[in-house]
Short mmCIF file of C-alpha atoms in Angstrom, two decimals:
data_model
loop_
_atom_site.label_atom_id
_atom_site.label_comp_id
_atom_site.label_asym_id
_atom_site.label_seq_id
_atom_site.Cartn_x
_atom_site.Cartn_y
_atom_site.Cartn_z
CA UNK A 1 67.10 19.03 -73.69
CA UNK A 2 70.65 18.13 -75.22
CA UNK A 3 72.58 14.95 -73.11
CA UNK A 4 74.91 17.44 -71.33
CA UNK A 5 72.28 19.06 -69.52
CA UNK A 6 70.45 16.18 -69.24
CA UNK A 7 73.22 14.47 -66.92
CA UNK A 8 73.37 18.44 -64.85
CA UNK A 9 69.65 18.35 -63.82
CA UNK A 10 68.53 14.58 -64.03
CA UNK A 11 68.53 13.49 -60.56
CA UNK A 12 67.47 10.78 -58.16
CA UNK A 13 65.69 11.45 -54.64
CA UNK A 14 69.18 11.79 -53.10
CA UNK A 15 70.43 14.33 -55.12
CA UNK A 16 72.85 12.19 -57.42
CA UNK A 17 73.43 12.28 -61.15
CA UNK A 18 70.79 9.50 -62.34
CA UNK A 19 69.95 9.48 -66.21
CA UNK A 20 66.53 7.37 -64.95
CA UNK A 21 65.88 10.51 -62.02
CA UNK A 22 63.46 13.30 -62.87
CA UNK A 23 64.23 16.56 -64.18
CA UNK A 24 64.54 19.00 -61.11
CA UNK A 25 65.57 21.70 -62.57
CA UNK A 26 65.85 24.13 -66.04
CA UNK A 27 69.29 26.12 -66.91
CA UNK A 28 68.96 29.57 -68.20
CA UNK A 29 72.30 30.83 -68.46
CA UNK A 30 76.25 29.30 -67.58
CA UNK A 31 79.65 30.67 -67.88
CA UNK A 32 83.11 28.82 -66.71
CA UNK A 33 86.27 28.82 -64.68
CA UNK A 34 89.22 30.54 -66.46
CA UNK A 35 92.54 32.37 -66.28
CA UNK A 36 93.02 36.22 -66.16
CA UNK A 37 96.97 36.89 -66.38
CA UNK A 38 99.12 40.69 -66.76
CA UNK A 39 100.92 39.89 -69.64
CA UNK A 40 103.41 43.18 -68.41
CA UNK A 41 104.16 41.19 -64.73
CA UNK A 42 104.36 37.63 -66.25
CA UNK A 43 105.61 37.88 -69.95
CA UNK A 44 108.23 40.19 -69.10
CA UNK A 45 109.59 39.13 -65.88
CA UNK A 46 110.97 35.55 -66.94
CA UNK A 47 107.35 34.03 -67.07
CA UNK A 48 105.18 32.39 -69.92
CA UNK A 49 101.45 33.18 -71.18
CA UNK A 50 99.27 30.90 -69.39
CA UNK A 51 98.22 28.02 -71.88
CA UNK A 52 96.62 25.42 -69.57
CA UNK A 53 96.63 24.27 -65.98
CA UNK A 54 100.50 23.37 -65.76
CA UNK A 55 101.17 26.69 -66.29
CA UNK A 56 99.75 27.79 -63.59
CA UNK A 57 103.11 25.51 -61.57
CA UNK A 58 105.43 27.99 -63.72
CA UNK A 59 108.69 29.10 -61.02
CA UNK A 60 107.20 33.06 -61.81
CA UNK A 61 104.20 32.85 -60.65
CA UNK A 62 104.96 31.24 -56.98
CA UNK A 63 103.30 33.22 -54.24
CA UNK A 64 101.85 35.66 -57.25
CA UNK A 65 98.34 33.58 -58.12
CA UNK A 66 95.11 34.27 -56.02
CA UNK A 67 92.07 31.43 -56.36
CA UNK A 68 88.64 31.42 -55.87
CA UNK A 69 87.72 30.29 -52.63
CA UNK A 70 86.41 26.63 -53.43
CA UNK A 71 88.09 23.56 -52.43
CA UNK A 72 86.16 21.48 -55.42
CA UNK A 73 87.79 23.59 -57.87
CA UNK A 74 91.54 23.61 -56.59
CA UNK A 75 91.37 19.80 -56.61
CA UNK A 76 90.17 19.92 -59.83
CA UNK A 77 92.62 22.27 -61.09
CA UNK A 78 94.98 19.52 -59.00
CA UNK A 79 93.84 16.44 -61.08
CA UNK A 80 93.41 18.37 -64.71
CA UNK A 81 97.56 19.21 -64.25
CA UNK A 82 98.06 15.40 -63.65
CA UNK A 83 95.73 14.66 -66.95
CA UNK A 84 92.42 13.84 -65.05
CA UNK A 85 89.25 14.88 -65.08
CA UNK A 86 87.39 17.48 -62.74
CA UNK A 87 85.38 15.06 -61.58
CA UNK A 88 87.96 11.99 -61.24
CA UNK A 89 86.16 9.73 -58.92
CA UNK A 90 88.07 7.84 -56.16
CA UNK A 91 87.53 4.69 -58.77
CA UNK A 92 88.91 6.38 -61.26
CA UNK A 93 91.72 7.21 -59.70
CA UNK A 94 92.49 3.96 -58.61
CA UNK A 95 92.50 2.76 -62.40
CA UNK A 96 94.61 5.43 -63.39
CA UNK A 97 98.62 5.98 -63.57
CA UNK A 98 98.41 8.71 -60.86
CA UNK A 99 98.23 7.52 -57.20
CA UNK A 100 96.72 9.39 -54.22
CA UNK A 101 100.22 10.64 -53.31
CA UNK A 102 100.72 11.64 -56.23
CA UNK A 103 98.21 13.83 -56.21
CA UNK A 104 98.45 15.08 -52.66
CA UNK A 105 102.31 16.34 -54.07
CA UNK A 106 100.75 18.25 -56.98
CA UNK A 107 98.09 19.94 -54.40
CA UNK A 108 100.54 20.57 -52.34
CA UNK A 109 102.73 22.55 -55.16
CA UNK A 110 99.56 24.51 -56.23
CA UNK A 111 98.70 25.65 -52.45
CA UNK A 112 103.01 26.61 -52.67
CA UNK A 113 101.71 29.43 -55.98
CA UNK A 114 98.71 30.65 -54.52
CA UNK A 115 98.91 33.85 -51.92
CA UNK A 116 95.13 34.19 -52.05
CA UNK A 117 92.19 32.42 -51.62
CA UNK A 118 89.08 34.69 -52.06
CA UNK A 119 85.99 34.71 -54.41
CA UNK A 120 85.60 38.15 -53.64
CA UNK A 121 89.07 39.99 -53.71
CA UNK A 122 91.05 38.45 -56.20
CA UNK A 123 89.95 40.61 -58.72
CA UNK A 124 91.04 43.36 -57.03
CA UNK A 125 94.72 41.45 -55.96
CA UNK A 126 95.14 41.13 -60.07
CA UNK A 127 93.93 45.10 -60.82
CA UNK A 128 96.27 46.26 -57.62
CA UNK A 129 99.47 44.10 -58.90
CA UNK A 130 99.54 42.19 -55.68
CA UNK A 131 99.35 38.75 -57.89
CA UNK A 132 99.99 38.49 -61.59
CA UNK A 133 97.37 35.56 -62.58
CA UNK A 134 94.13 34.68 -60.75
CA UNK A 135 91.59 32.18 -61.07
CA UNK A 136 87.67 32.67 -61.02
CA UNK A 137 84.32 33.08 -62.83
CA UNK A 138 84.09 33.93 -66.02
CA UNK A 139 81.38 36.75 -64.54
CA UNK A 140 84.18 38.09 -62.66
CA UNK A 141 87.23 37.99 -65.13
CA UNK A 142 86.12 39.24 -68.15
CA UNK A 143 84.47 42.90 -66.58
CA UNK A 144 87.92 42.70 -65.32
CA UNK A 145 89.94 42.29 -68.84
CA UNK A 146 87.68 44.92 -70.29
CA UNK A 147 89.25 48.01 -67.99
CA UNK A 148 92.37 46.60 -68.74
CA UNK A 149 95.01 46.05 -72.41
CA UNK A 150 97.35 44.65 -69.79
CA UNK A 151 95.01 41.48 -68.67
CA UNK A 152 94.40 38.52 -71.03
CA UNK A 153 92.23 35.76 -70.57
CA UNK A 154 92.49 31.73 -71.26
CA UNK A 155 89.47 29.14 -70.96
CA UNK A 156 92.36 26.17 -70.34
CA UNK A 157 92.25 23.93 -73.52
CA UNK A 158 92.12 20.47 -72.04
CA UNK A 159 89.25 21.65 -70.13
CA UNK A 160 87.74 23.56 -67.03
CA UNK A 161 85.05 23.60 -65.33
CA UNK A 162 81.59 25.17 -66.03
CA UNK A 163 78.59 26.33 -64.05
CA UNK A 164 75.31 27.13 -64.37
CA UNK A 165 72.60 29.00 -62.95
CA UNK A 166 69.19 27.33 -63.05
CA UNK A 167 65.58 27.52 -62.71
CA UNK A 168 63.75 25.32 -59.96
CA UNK A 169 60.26 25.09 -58.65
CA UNK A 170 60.55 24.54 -54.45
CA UNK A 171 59.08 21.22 -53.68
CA UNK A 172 55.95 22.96 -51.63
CA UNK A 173 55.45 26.15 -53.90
CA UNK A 174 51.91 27.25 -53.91
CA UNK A 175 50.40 30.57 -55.03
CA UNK A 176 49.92 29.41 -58.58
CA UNK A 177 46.55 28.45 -60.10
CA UNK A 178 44.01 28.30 -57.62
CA UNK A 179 46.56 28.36 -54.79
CA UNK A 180 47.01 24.61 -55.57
CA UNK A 181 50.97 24.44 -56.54
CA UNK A 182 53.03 26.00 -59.11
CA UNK A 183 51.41 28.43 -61.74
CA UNK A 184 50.55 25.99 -64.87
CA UNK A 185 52.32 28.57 -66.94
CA UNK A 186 55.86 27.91 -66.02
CA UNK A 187 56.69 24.85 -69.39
CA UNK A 188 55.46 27.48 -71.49
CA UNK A 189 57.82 30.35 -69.83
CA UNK A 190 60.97 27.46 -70.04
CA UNK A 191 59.77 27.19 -73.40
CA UNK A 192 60.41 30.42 -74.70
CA UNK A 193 63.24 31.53 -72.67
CA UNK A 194 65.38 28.84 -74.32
CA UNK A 195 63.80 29.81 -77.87
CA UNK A 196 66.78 30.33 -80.21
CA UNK A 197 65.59 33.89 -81.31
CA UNK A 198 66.44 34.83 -77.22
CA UNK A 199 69.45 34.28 -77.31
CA UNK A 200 72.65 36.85 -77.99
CA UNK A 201 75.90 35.58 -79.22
CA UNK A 202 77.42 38.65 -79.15
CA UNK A 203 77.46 38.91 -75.36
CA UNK A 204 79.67 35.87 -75.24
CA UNK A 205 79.83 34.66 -71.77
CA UNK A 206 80.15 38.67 -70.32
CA UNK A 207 76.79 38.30 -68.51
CA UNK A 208 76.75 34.02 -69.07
CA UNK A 209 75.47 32.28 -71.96
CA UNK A 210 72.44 30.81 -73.42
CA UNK A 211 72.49 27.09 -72.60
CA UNK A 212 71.86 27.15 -76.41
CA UNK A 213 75.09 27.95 -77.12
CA UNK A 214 76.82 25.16 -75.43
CA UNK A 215 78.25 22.45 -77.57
CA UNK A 216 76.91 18.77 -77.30
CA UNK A 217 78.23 15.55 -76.07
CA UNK A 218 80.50 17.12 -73.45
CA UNK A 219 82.13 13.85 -72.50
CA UNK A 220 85.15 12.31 -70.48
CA UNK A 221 88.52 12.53 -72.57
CA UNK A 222 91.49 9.84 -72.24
CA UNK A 223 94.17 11.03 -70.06
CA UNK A 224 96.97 11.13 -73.14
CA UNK A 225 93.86 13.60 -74.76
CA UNK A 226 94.21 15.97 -71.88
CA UNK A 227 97.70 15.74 -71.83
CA UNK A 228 98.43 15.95 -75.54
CA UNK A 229 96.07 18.76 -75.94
CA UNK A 230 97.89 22.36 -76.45
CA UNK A 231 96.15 25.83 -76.24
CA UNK A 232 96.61 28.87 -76.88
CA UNK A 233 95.47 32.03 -74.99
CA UNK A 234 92.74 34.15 -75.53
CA UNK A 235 93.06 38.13 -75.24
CA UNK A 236 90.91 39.62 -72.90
CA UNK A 237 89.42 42.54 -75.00
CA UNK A 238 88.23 39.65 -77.71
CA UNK A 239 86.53 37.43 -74.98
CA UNK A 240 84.71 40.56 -73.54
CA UNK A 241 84.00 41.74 -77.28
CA UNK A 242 81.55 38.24 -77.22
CA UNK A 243 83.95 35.66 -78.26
CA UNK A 244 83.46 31.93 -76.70
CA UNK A 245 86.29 29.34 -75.55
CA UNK A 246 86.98 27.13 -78.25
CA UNK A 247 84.28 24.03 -79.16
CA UNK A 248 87.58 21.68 -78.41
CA UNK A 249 88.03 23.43 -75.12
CA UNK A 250 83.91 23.32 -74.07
CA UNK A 251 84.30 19.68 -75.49
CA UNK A 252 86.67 19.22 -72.68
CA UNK A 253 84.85 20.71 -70.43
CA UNK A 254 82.52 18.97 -67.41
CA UNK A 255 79.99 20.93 -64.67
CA UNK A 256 80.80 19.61 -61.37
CA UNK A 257 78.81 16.68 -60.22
CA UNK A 258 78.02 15.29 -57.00
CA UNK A 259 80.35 13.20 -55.20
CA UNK A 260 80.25 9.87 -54.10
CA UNK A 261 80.91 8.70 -50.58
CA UNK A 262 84.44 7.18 -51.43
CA UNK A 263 85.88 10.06 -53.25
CA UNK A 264 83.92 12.59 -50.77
CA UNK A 265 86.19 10.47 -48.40
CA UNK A 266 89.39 11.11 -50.87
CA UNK A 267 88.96 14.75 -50.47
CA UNK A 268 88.41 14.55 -46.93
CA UNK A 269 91.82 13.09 -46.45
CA UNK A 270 93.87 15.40 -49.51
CA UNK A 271 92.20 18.73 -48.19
CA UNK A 272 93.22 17.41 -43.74
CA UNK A 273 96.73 17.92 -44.45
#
């Protein structure tokens, strides 16, 4: 199993990230948070393509951008703008150049652009015109680009954030051999549903990817990296047609981790106000 999945499913007994933990689990598939915009609302009404996560504070698109409903993720979205990572520990922060207010400020402005928060209807805010950009799965945005020239899509280039959907065996499963725990068959099933000759680059991330397909060594960037790091976007009919984000932008990329009890505190106190 390459590192990156490694960290995702190597945990300890209390559920944290633990490189010495056990393996508790076995991805078959992942996708990632990105950007659907209409190019006919934004581009021609005084606004710019969406590049990266600062675009998404553009004057244009105030009260015109509907979210997924997760805290996690607006934070994150919050602390990529300022050149951070998703998962910017309390720590981290601390040792940065951005301070806590700081960051409360640049939540604050994103709540200011966002009219919705749903994980359910802001596909349909973006296909009725009510917004002009929304953020979500890429599950749910790229069926979405495909009904529509008008809708392009960007995986933001210094980074978002990626899922996956896993395979786990309950900790008292029985009805396998001899009623006596898990069927004995299961490493071989893992085995060859992550064979190479399974998997179908073509799809792209449309119905999520093989875990194959990710790129290795997803690591932490400096913040100047983030910051320095320009994208372009990526049209919607190309991404649905099977084409992935950019190695540089899956690079860039992190899966959401745990937090610890100090930052769980720090988003406690930014998400209270």
């Amino acid at each position: 199993m390459a590192p990156h999945w490694r960290r995702l499913v190597t945990r300890n007994l209390s559920g944290q990230a633990d490189p010495k933990g056990q393996v508790w689990a076995v991805p078959y598939r992942w996708g990632c948070t990105l950007v659907a915009f209409n190019t006919n609302k934004l581009c021609r009404r005084g606004g710019v393509a969406i590049h990266d996560w600062s675009d998404l504070l553009q004057p244009r698109l105030k009260g015109r951008l509907a979210f997924l409903d997760s805290q996690r993720e607006l934070v994150g979205v919050a602390l990529k703008t300022l050149g951070l990572p998703y998962n910017c520990t309390y720590s981290q922060l601390c040792k940065s150049d951005v301070s806590l207010q700081q960051l409360q400020q640049r939540l604050q402005q994103l709540r200011d652009q966002v009219r919705l928060f749903s994980s359910r209807d802001h596909t349909r805010a973006l296909a009725a015109n009510d917004v002009w950009a929304i953020v979500g799965s890429s599950l749910d945005l790229i069926p979405l680009a495909s009904r529509s020239s008008n809708i392009s899509i960007t995986a933001p280039h210094s980074g978002t954030a990626l899922w996956a959907d896993l395979w786990s065996v309950p900790a008292h499963a029985s009805g396998g051999s001899q009623m006596q725990g898990p069927s004995p068959l299961l490493p071989a099933w893992f085995e060859f549903a992550l064979q190479p000759s399974r998997m179908q680059p073509s799809r792209g991330l449309q119905l999520g990817a093989s875990p194959l397909q990710l790129p290795g060594q997803l690591s932490s960037v400096s913040q100047k990296e983030h910051r320095d790091f320009v994208s372009s976007s990526v049209e919607g009919s190309q991404l649905t047609g099977g084409v992935m984000p950019e190695k540089e932008t899956l690079l860039r990329s992190e899966f959401l981790l745990p937090l610890d009890q100090d930052t769980t505190a720090m988003y406690h106190k930014l998400l209270s106000v």
